[in-house]
Amino acid sequence: MNTFHEINTPLRTIMTPGPVEVDPRVLRAMSTPILGQFDPAFTQMMNETMEMLRRVFQTKNKWAFPIDGTSRAGIEAVLCSVLEQGDRVLIPIYGRFGHLLTEIAERNGADIHIMECEWGEVFDQEEIISEIKRVKPKVVAIVHGETSTGCIQPLDKIGPACRELDVLCIVDAVATIGGTEVKVDEWQLDAVIGGTQKCLSVPSGMAPITYNERIEQIITVRKKVEKGIATEHDFLDVKQQPIRSNYFDLSQLQDYWGPRRLNHHTEATSMLYALREGIRIVLQEGLKERFERHRLHEKALVEGIKAMGLELFNDVPWKLPMVTCINIPVGIDGDSVRTMLLQQFGIEIASSFGPLHGKIWRIGSMGYSCRKENILFVLAALEAVLIRHGASLQVGKGLQAALTVYEVSHLVVK
Amino acid sequence: MNTFHEINTPLRTIMTPGPVEVDPRVLRAMSTPILGQFDPAFTQMMNETMEMLRRVFQTKNKWAFPIDGTSRAGIEAVLCSVLEQGDRVLIPIYGRFGHLLTEIAERNGADIHIMECEWGEVFDQEEIISEIKRVKPKVVAIVHGETSTGCIQPLDKIGPACRELDVLCIVDAVATIGGTEVKVDEWQLDAVIGGTQKCLSVPSGMAPITYNERIEQIITVRKKVEKGIATEHDFLDVKQQPIRSNYFDLSQLQDYWGPRRLNHHTEATSMLYALREGIRIVLQEGLKERFERHRLHEKALVEGIKAMGLELFNDVPWKLPMVTCINIPVGIDGDSVRTMLLQQFGIEIASSFGPLHGKIWRIGSMGYSCRKENILFVLAALEAVLIRHGASLQVGKGLQAALTVYEVSHLVVK
């Protein structure tokens, strides 16, 4: 490794639950020369991005902007700005990313109450609401779409119940934003974190968030402008505990994204270009049309998998539309199949975590990766590789079933 | 704002102390299609980036990798992973970014001891060493190059003194890395944070850091692998206080960047492409040659400014080579000059913060922005704009002085 060459990567077909293939228009946007962070041409782009994010989140919230970090940075920014030492938090866990919420809340000194169900299940909303009434938390933190299990948790009753009980509802919608409905206002969610590298088809490295005035109120009380840039009126008594992180302090980020434009970090210029272009493409396609497209390709993939003779792990009414989990057939080495898919076909699919490791494969159909040729290619390749591994299959049936789905669809498939 | 168009930015000449113009090769690298984070082709790039970072930091440290966030994310990652509640920290402050170190350490519960000198000055190293002996801190945190004042703090004696006194020395080299010497091993610095958007000419959004086994030891004791991915042997008793942040937990990041490749965040693919290409270009140019180039253009700029009849704020032996601060002449509206530079010439220069706000302009000459045509253009434009603002100047002298510097230089100027 004494001389290093310019980047020369293989071109992959990425069918994981993220990161997924980036729309070529987004890739091009990133090669735009940069602007200074306070250049009026750049602050206008920041404002446009906020306005487009509101539409993607289906909200009228004032605050909708990205955190400069990967998805979990967005989650940590919201949780550490809201939670003080000893605050009670209820976290229903149905997969790995529920544990992540616990992890982050715990490190912030919160008093954690968890509910757990088996991986592959989700909660009856009434069950969670009963627990909210019993535990009386300040915050309910919950995952909308669990990529680790391929399940989606309905939230339309939990949000309104939280509002009625004066509990804050914070939602990890990293996997679902841009791929299926995330109705922030209609479901009365107080703060929602999205991901870029999944259904938005933007590279990892930013986390769009939105929150309402209930959250803003808490943050504002804890506000503390950093020395070196604070002016006199910023030196107020901080009565509550100050936010433990400077980087994730939403009260300072508001001053940066708001009209005051108070210097905090230096906005990640090229990633903002990417996010802006990514959500522009989402809105250009149309939310409804985009969600329908995700459903169609999911159907083709699922029908193909089943026709092949494989079994779905998440063949349930609460299946996450953009993640299809397949039980690894008995006697087949799951990792060997994935390796051969990558080495022979340049296709990447995923394994899973914790109790599901070695038991399922996960195929993502998200954003730009969610298109006909990718679905057909992954079905064809999976069949070939499984035959090579000695599995007994309905040979040739998978692609036929998928093609039929596309044929009878009224959608013009891209 | 009902329809949003594709990105169509003006092209600027960016002469601020960051973010600066990005090398076109870096911009192109970012439009490379992405890879999955565990794709062998990608993990190889992660390893290559680590190896190149070691060379840029002039260290043999095992750990050298980027934090996925802007520069202050790197600072926070190091400080919050090292500092526990009540740990004593000594912070010598000579500008805004010293205050930022205080801010971050304070929010992490540290017991802060500061030394301050006037903005525009730096410390005698012996003075700091005496204070270290008196305060007996666990950590000294200090800024290497203060962009807010254009000053550089020598560290070659402070590092060895810290080592001798068993104190950790943590350095913010955000402004200096890639632009002037940052000798991590020779100066015996324990942890150093670099910035991408300054002398490396990579967009903001990543923070390369390096640290040695003294830091690693502390982090390892505080290690806590998150639930959902931890295996049995990870559930050790955590005797010390666990690190308060999940996102910035260097013990988990080590497992992600090290051979275990334990899933943490999803690496910011395109930003890693950018960083890899940026530091590859640095090494291709050569560190020594790159630092000389920065010195040459600094000299041309400084001679031009002086010949024009303007006064430097940082005309001192401890001038930061890549930031030139100019006293705003009496009677001239500094912001009006900056606005006219931007609107008429498309050139961006900076104002400053705190006590220097409205008193100085700051011109950066960093990375790809640090080249002859930019230096000559900013001198020409500044003269024209100042004449337009009624300043009395040595008309025509600035460019002549700069051209003379270039003529007599032995360097082949790019």
JSON list of N, CA and C in Angstrom, two decimals, chain B residues 226-275:
[
{"chain": "B", "resi": 226, "resn": "GLU", "atom": "N", "xyz": [-23.44, -2.01, 22.06]},
{"chain": "B", "resi": 226, "resn": "GLU", "atom": "CA", "xyz": [-24.87, -1.80, 22.17]},
{"chain": "B", "resi": 226, "resn": "GLU", "atom": "C", "xyz": [-25.66, -3.11, 22.06]},
{"chain": "B", "resi": 227, "resn": "LYS", "atom": "N", "xyz": [-26.78, -3.11, 22.77]},
{"chain": "B", "resi": 227, "resn": "LYS", "atom": "CA", "xyz": [-27.68, -4.26, 22.71]},
{"chain": "B", "resi": 227, "resn": "LYS", "atom": "C", "xyz": [-28.22, -4.40, 21.28]},
{"chain": "B", "resi": 228, "resn": "GLY", "atom": "N", "xyz": [-28.55, -5.62, 20.91]},
{"chain": "B", "resi": 228, "resn": "GLY", "atom": "CA", "xyz": [-29.08, -5.82, 19.57]},
{"chain": "B", "resi": 228, "resn": "GLY", "atom": "C", "xyz": [-27.99, -6.35, 18.66]},
{"chain": "B", "resi": 229, "resn": "ILE", "atom": "N", "xyz": [-26.73, -6.02, 18.98]},
{"chain": "B", "resi": 229, "resn": "ILE", "atom": "CA", "xyz": [-25.61, -6.58, 18.22]},
{"chain": "B", "resi": 229, "resn": "ILE", "atom": "C", "xyz": [-24.52, -7.16, 19.12]},
{"chain": "B", "resi": 230, "resn": "ALA", "atom": "N", "xyz": [-24.61, -6.91, 20.42]},
{"chain": "B", "resi": 230, "resn": "ALA", "atom": "CA", "xyz": [-23.57, -7.41, 21.33]},
{"chain": "B", "resi": 230, "resn": "ALA", "atom": "C", "xyz": [-23.64, -8.93, 21.40]},
{"chain": "B", "resi": 231, "resn": "THR", "atom": "N", "xyz": [-22.48, -9.57, 21.51]},
{"chain": "B", "resi": 231, "resn": "THR", "atom": "CA", "xyz": [-22.45, -11.01, 21.76]},
{"chain": "B", "resi": 231, "resn": "THR", "atom": "C", "xyz": [-22.06, -11.23, 23.21]},
{"chain": "B", "resi": 232, "resn": "GLU", "atom": "N", "xyz": [-22.09, -12.48, 23.67]},
{"chain": "B", "resi": 232, "resn": "GLU", "atom": "CA", "xyz": [-21.94, -12.74, 25.10]},
{"chain": "B", "resi": 232, "resn": "GLU", "atom": "C", "xyz": [-20.71, -12.09, 25.74]},
{"chain": "B", "resi": 233, "resn": "HIS", "atom": "N", "xyz": [-19.57, -12.23, 25.03]},
{"chain": "B", "resi": 233, "resn": "HIS", "atom": "CA", "xyz": [-18.35, -11.74, 25.68]},
{"chain": "B", "resi": 233, "resn": "HIS", "atom": "C", "xyz": [-18.31, -10.22, 25.76]},
{"chain": "B", "resi": 234, "resn": "ASP", "atom": "N", "xyz": [-19.29, -9.54, 25.12]},
{"chain": "B", "resi": 234, "resn": "ASP", "atom": "CA", "xyz": [-19.34, -8.08, 25.22]},
{"chain": "B", "resi": 234, "resn": "ASP", "atom": "C", "xyz": [-19.97, -7.60, 26.52]},
{"chain": "B", "resi": 235, "resn": "PHE", "atom": "N", "xyz": [-20.72, -8.49, 27.20]},
{"chain": "B", "resi": 235, "resn": "PHE", "atom": "CA", "xyz": [-21.39, -8.05, 28.42]},
{"chain": "B", "resi": 235, "resn": "PHE", "atom": "C", "xyz": [-20.45, -8.12, 29.63]},
{"chain": "B", "resi": 236, "resn": "LEU", "atom": "N", "xyz": [-19.49, -7.24, 29.63]},
{"chain": "B", "resi": 236, "resn": "LEU", "atom": "CA", "xyz": [-18.58, -7.16, 30.76]},
{"chain": "B", "resi": 236, "resn": "LEU", "atom": "C", "xyz": [-19.12, -6.12, 31.72]},
{"chain": "B", "resi": 237, "resn": "ASP", "atom": "N", "xyz": [-18.62, -6.18, 32.93]},
{"chain": "B", "resi": 237, "resn": "ASP", "atom": "CA", "xyz": [-18.95, -5.12, 33.88]},
{"chain": "B", "resi": 237, "resn": "ASP", "atom": "C", "xyz": [-18.31, -3.83, 33.41]},
{"chain": "B", "resi": 238, "resn": "VAL", "atom": "N", "xyz": [-19.09, -2.81, 33.27]},
{"chain": "B", "resi": 238, "resn": "VAL", "atom": "CA", "xyz": [-18.51, -1.52, 32.97]},
{"chain": "B", "resi": 238, "resn": "VAL", "atom": "C", "xyz": [-18.29, -0.82, 34.30]},
{"chain": "B", "resi": 239, "resn": "LYS", "atom": "N", "xyz": [-17.02, -0.75, 34.70]},
{"chain": "B", "resi": 239, "resn": "LYS", "atom": "CA", "xyz": [-16.73, -0.19, 36.01]},
{"chain": "B", "resi": 239, "resn": "LYS", "atom": "C", "xyz": [-16.68, 1.34, 35.96]},
{"chain": "B", "resi": 240, "resn": "GLN", "atom": "N", "xyz": [-16.07, 1.85, 34.91]},
{"chain": "B", "resi": 240, "resn": "GLN", "atom": "CA", "xyz": [-16.06, 3.31, 34.77]},
{"chain": "B", "resi": 240, "resn": "GLN", "atom": "C", "xyz": [-17.44, 3.75, 34.27]},
{"chain": "B", "resi": 241, "resn": "GLN", "atom": "N", "xyz": [-17.59, 5.06, 34.16]},
{"chain": "B", "resi": 241, "resn": "GLN", "atom": "CA", "xyz": [-18.82, 5.58, 33.56]},
{"chain": "B", "resi": 241, "resn": "GLN", "atom": "C", "xyz": [-18.81, 5.28, 32.06]},
{"chain": "B", "resi": 242, "resn": "PRO", "atom": "N", "xyz": [-19.91, 4.75, 31.52]},
{"chain": "B", "resi": 242, "resn": "PRO", "atom": "CA", "xyz": [-19.92, 4.52, 30.08]},
{"chain": "B", "resi": 242, "resn": "PRO", "atom": "C", "xyz": [-19.89, 5.86, 29.32]},
{"chain": "B", "resi": 243, "resn": "ILE", "atom": "N", "xyz": [-19.45, 5.81, 28.10]},
{"chain": "B", "resi": 243, "resn": "ILE", "atom": "CA", "xyz": [-19.39, 7.01, 27.27]},
{"chain": "B", "resi": 243, "resn": "ILE", "atom": "C", "xyz": [-20.82, 7.50, 27.03]},
{"chain": "B", "resi": 244, "resn": "ARG", "atom": "N", "xyz": [-21.03, 8.80, 27.18]},
{"chain": "B", "resi": 244, "resn": "ARG", "atom": "CA", "xyz": [-22.39, 9.33, 27.16]},
{"chain": "B", "resi": 244, "resn": "ARG", "atom": "C", "xyz": [-23.05, 9.34, 25.79]},
{"chain": "B", "resi": 245, "resn": "SER", "atom": "N", "xyz": [-22.25, 9.24, 24.76]},
{"chain": "B", "resi": 245, "resn": "SER", "atom": "CA", "xyz": [-22.81, 9.27, 23.42]},
{"chain": "B", "resi": 245, "resn": "SER", "atom": "C", "xyz": [-22.65, 7.90, 22.78]},
{"chain": "B", "resi": 246, "resn": "ASN", "atom": "N", "xyz": [-23.65, 7.48, 22.06]},
{"chain": "B", "resi": 246, "resn": "ASN", "atom": "CA", "xyz": [-23.53, 6.27, 21.25]},
{"chain": "B", "resi": 246, "resn": "ASN", "atom": "C", "xyz": [-22.82, 6.61, 19.94]},
{"chain": "B", "resi": 247, "resn": "TYR", "atom": "N", "xyz": [-23.26, 7.69, 19.32]},
{"chain": "B", "resi": 247, "resn": "TYR", "atom": "CA", "xyz": [-22.74, 8.03, 17.99]},
{"chain": "B", "resi": 247, "resn": "TYR", "atom": "C", "xyz": [-21.24, 8.31, 18.04]},
{"chain": "B", "resi": 248, "resn": "PHE", "atom": "N", "xyz": [-20.80, 8.96, 19.12]},
{"chain": "B", "resi": 248, "resn": "PHE", "atom": "CA", "xyz": [-19.40, 9.38, 19.22]},
{"chain": "B", "resi": 248, "resn": "PHE", "atom": "C", "xyz": [-18.55, 8.42, 20.06]},
{"chain": "B", "resi": 249, "resn": "ASP", "atom": "N", "xyz": [-19.05, 7.25, 20.35]},
{"chain": "B", "resi": 249, "resn": "ASP", "atom": "CA", "xyz": [-18.36, 6.29, 21.20]},
{"chain": "B", "resi": 249, "resn": "ASP", "atom": "C", "xyz": [-17.18, 5.67, 20.43]},
{"chain": "B", "resi": 250, "resn": "LEU", "atom": "N", "xyz": [-15.98, 6.13, 20.72]},
{"chain": "B", "resi": 250, "resn": "LEU", "atom": "CA", "xyz": [-14.81, 5.64, 19.97]},
{"chain": "B", "resi": 250, "resn": "LEU", "atom": "C", "xyz": [-14.57, 4.15, 20.18]},
{"chain": "B", "resi": 251, "resn": "SER", "atom": "N", "xyz": [-15.01, 3.60, 21.30]},
{"chain": "B", "resi": 251, "resn": "SER", "atom": "CA", "xyz": [-14.78, 2.16, 21.51]},
{"chain": "B", "resi": 251, "resn": "SER", "atom": "C", "xyz": [-15.60, 1.35, 20.51]},
{"chain": "B", "resi": 252, "resn": "GLN", "atom": "N", "xyz": [-16.80, 1.81, 20.21]},
{"chain": "B", "resi": 252, "resn": "GLN", "atom": "CA", "xyz": [-17.59, 1.11, 19.19]},
{"chain": "B", "resi": 252, "resn": "GLN", "atom": "C", "xyz": [-17.06, 1.42, 17.79]},
{"chain": "B", "resi": 253, "resn": "LEU", "atom": "N", "xyz": [-16.60, 2.65, 17.60]},
{"chain": "B", "resi": 253, "resn": "LEU", "atom": "CA", "xyz": [-16.06, 3.01, 16.28]},
{"chain": "B", "resi": 253, "resn": "LEU", "atom": "C", "xyz": [-14.81, 2.19, 15.96]},
{"chain": "B", "resi": 254, "resn": "GLN", "atom": "N", "xyz": [-14.02, 1.87, 16.99]},
{"chain": "B", "resi": 254, "resn": "GLN", "atom": "CA", "xyz": [-12.84, 1.02, 16.78]},
{"chain": "B", "resi": 254, "resn": "GLN", "atom": "C", "xyz": [-13.26, -0.36, 16.26]},
{"chain": "B", "resi": 255, "resn": "ASP", "atom": "N", "xyz": [-14.35, -0.88, 16.80]},
{"chain": "B", "resi": 255, "resn": "ASP", "atom": "CA", "xyz": [-14.83, -2.19, 16.35]},
{"chain": "B", "resi": 255, "resn": "ASP", "atom": "C", "xyz": [-15.38, -2.14, 14.92]},
{"chain": "B", "resi": 256, "resn": "TYR", "atom": "N", "xyz": [-15.78, -0.96, 14.51]},
{"chain": "B", "resi": 256, "resn": "TYR", "atom": "CA", "xyz": [-16.32, -0.78, 13.16]},
{"chain": "B", "resi": 256, "resn": "TYR", "atom": "C", "xyz": [-15.17, -0.59, 12.16]},
{"chain": "B", "resi": 257, "resn": "TRP", "atom": "N", "xyz": [-14.17, 0.20, 12.54]},
{"chain": "B", "resi": 257, "resn": "TRP", "atom": "CA", "xyz": [-13.02, 0.46, 11.67]},
{"chain": "B", "resi": 257, "resn": "TRP", "atom": "C", "xyz": [-11.96, -0.64, 11.78]},
{"chain": "B", "resi": 258, "resn": "GLY", "atom": "N", "xyz": [-12.01, -1.43, 12.82]},
{"chain": "B", "resi": 258, "resn": "GLY", "atom": "CA", "xyz": [-11.04, -2.51, 13.00]},
{"chain": "B", "resi": 258, "resn": "GLY", "atom": "C", "xyz": [-11.50, -3.79, 12.35]},
{"chain": "B", "resi": 259, "resn": "PRO", "atom": "N", "xyz": [-10.70, -4.85, 12.51]},
{"chain": "B", "resi": 259, "resn": "PRO", "atom": "CA", "xyz": [-11.00, -6.11, 11.81]},
{"chain": "B", "resi": 259, "resn": "PRO", "atom": "C", "xyz": [-12.32, -6.76, 12.22]},
{"chain": "B", "resi": 260, "resn": "ARG", "atom": "N", "xyz": [-12.86, -6.43, 13.40]},
{"chain": "B", "resi": 260, "resn": "ARG", "atom": "CA", "xyz": [-14.13, -7.06, 13.80]},
{"chain": "B", "resi": 260, "resn": "ARG", "atom": "C", "xyz": [-15.29, -6.58, 12.92]},
{"chain": "B", "resi": 261, "resn": "ARG", "atom": "N", "xyz": [-15.18, -5.36, 12.38]},
{"chain": "B", "resi": 261, "resn": "ARG", "atom": "CA", "xyz": [-16.20, -4.79, 11.49]},
{"chain": "B", "resi": 261, "resn": "ARG", "atom": "C", "xyz": [-17.61, -4.89, 12.09]},
{"chain": "B", "resi": 262, "resn": "LEU", "atom": "N", "xyz": [-17.70, -4.60, 13.37]},
{"chain": "B", "resi": 262, "resn": "LEU", "atom": "CA", "xyz": [-18.99, -4.68, 14.03]},
{"chain": "B", "resi": 262, "resn": "LEU", "atom": "C", "xyz": [-19.84, -3.49, 13.61]},
{"chain": "B", "resi": 263, "resn": "ASN", "atom": "N", "xyz": [-21.05, -3.77, 13.17]},
{"chain": "B", "resi": 263, "resn": "ASN", "atom": "CA", "xyz": [-21.95, -2.73, 12.67]},
{"chain": "B", "resi": 263, "resn": "ASN", "atom": "C", "xyz": [-22.18, -1.64, 13.72]},
{"chain": "B", "resi": 264, "resn": "HIS", "atom": "N", "xyz": [-22.01, -0.40, 13.31]},
{"chain": "B", "resi": 264, "resn": "HIS", "atom": "CA", "xyz": [-22.36, 0.72, 14.18]},
{"chain": "B", "resi": 264, "resn": "HIS", "atom": "C", "xyz": [-23.24, 1.60, 13.31]},
{"chain": "B", "resi": 265, "resn": "HIS", "atom": "N", "xyz": [-22.78, 2.77, 12.91]},
{"chain": "B", "resi": 265, "resn": "HIS", "atom": "CA", "xyz": [-23.50, 3.56, 11.93]},
{"chain": "B", "resi": 265, "resn": "HIS", "atom": "C", "xyz": [-23.26, 2.97, 10.54]},
{"chain": "B", "resi": 266, "resn": "THR", "atom": "N", "xyz": [-23.91, 3.52, 9.52]},
{"chain": "B", "resi": 266, "resn": "THR", "atom": "CA", "xyz": [-23.60, 3.18, 8.13]},
{"chain": "B", "resi": 266, "resn": "THR", "atom": "C", "xyz": [-22.62, 4.23, 7.62]},
{"chain": "B", "resi": 267, "resn": "GLU", "atom": "N", "xyz": [-21.42, 3.81, 7.31]},
{"chain": "B", "resi": 267, "resn": "GLU", "atom": "CA", "xyz": [-20.40, 4.78, 6.91]},
{"chain": "B", "resi": 267, "resn": "GLU", "atom": "C", "xyz": [-20.91, 5.68, 5.77]},
{"chain": "B", "resi": 268, "resn": "ALA", "atom": "N", "xyz": [-20.58, 6.97, 5.88]},
{"chain": "B", "resi": 268, "resn": "ALA", "atom": "CA", "xyz": [-21.00, 7.95, 4.87]},
{"chain": "B", "resi": 268, "resn": "ALA", "atom": "C", "xyz": [-20.16, 7.76, 3.60]},
{"chain": "B", "resi": 269, "resn": "THR", "atom": "N", "xyz": [-20.67, 6.90, 2.74]},
{"chain": "B", "resi": 269, "resn": "THR", "atom": "CA", "xyz": [-19.91, 6.40, 1.59]},
{"chain": "B", "resi": 269, "resn": "THR", "atom": "C", "xyz": [-19.28, 7.50, 0.74]},
{"chain": "B", "resi": 270, "resn": "SER", "atom": "N", "xyz": [-20.10, 8.42, 0.27]},
{"chain": "B", "resi": 270, "resn": "SER", "atom": "CA", "xyz": [-19.60, 9.41, -0.70]},
{"chain": "B", "resi": 270, "resn": "SER", "atom": "C", "xyz": [-18.63, 10.37, -0.04]},
{"chain": "B", "resi": 271, "resn": "MET", "atom": "N", "xyz": [-18.86, 10.67, 1.23]},
{"chain": "B", "resi": 271, "resn": "MET", "atom": "CA", "xyz": [-17.92, 11.52, 1.95]},
{"chain": "B", "resi": 271, "resn": "MET", "atom": "C", "xyz": [-16.59, 10.79, 2.15]},
{"chain": "B", "resi": 272, "resn": "LEU", "atom": "N", "xyz": [-16.65, 9.48, 2.34]},
{"chain": "B", "resi": 272, "resn": "LEU", "atom": "CA", "xyz": [-15.40, 8.73, 2.47]},
{"chain": "B", "resi": 272, "resn": "LEU", "atom": "C", "xyz": [-14.64, 8.74, 1.13]},
{"chain": "B", "resi": 273, "resn": "TYR", "atom": "N", "xyz": [-15.39, 8.61, 0.03]},
{"chain": "B", "resi": 273, "resn": "TYR", "atom": "CA", "xyz": [-14.74, 8.72, -1.28]},
{"chain": "B", "resi": 273, "resn": "TYR", "atom": "C", "xyz": [-14.02, 10.08, -1.37]},
{"chain": "B", "resi": 274, "resn": "ALA", "atom": "N", "xyz": [-14.71, 11.12, -0.91]},
{"chain": "B", "resi": 274, "resn": "ALA", "atom": "CA", "xyz": [-14.15, 12.47, -1.00]},
{"chain": "B", "resi": 274, "resn": "ALA", "atom": "C", "xyz": [-12.89, 12.59, -0.14]},
{"chain": "B", "resi": 275, "resn": "LEU", "atom": "N", "xyz": [-12.97, 12.10, 1.08]},
{"chain": "B", "resi": 275, "resn": "LEU", "atom": "CA", "xyz": [-11.82, 12.20, 1.98]},
{"chain": "B", "resi": 275, "resn": "LEU", "atom": "C", "xyz": [-10.64, 11.40, 1.43]}
]
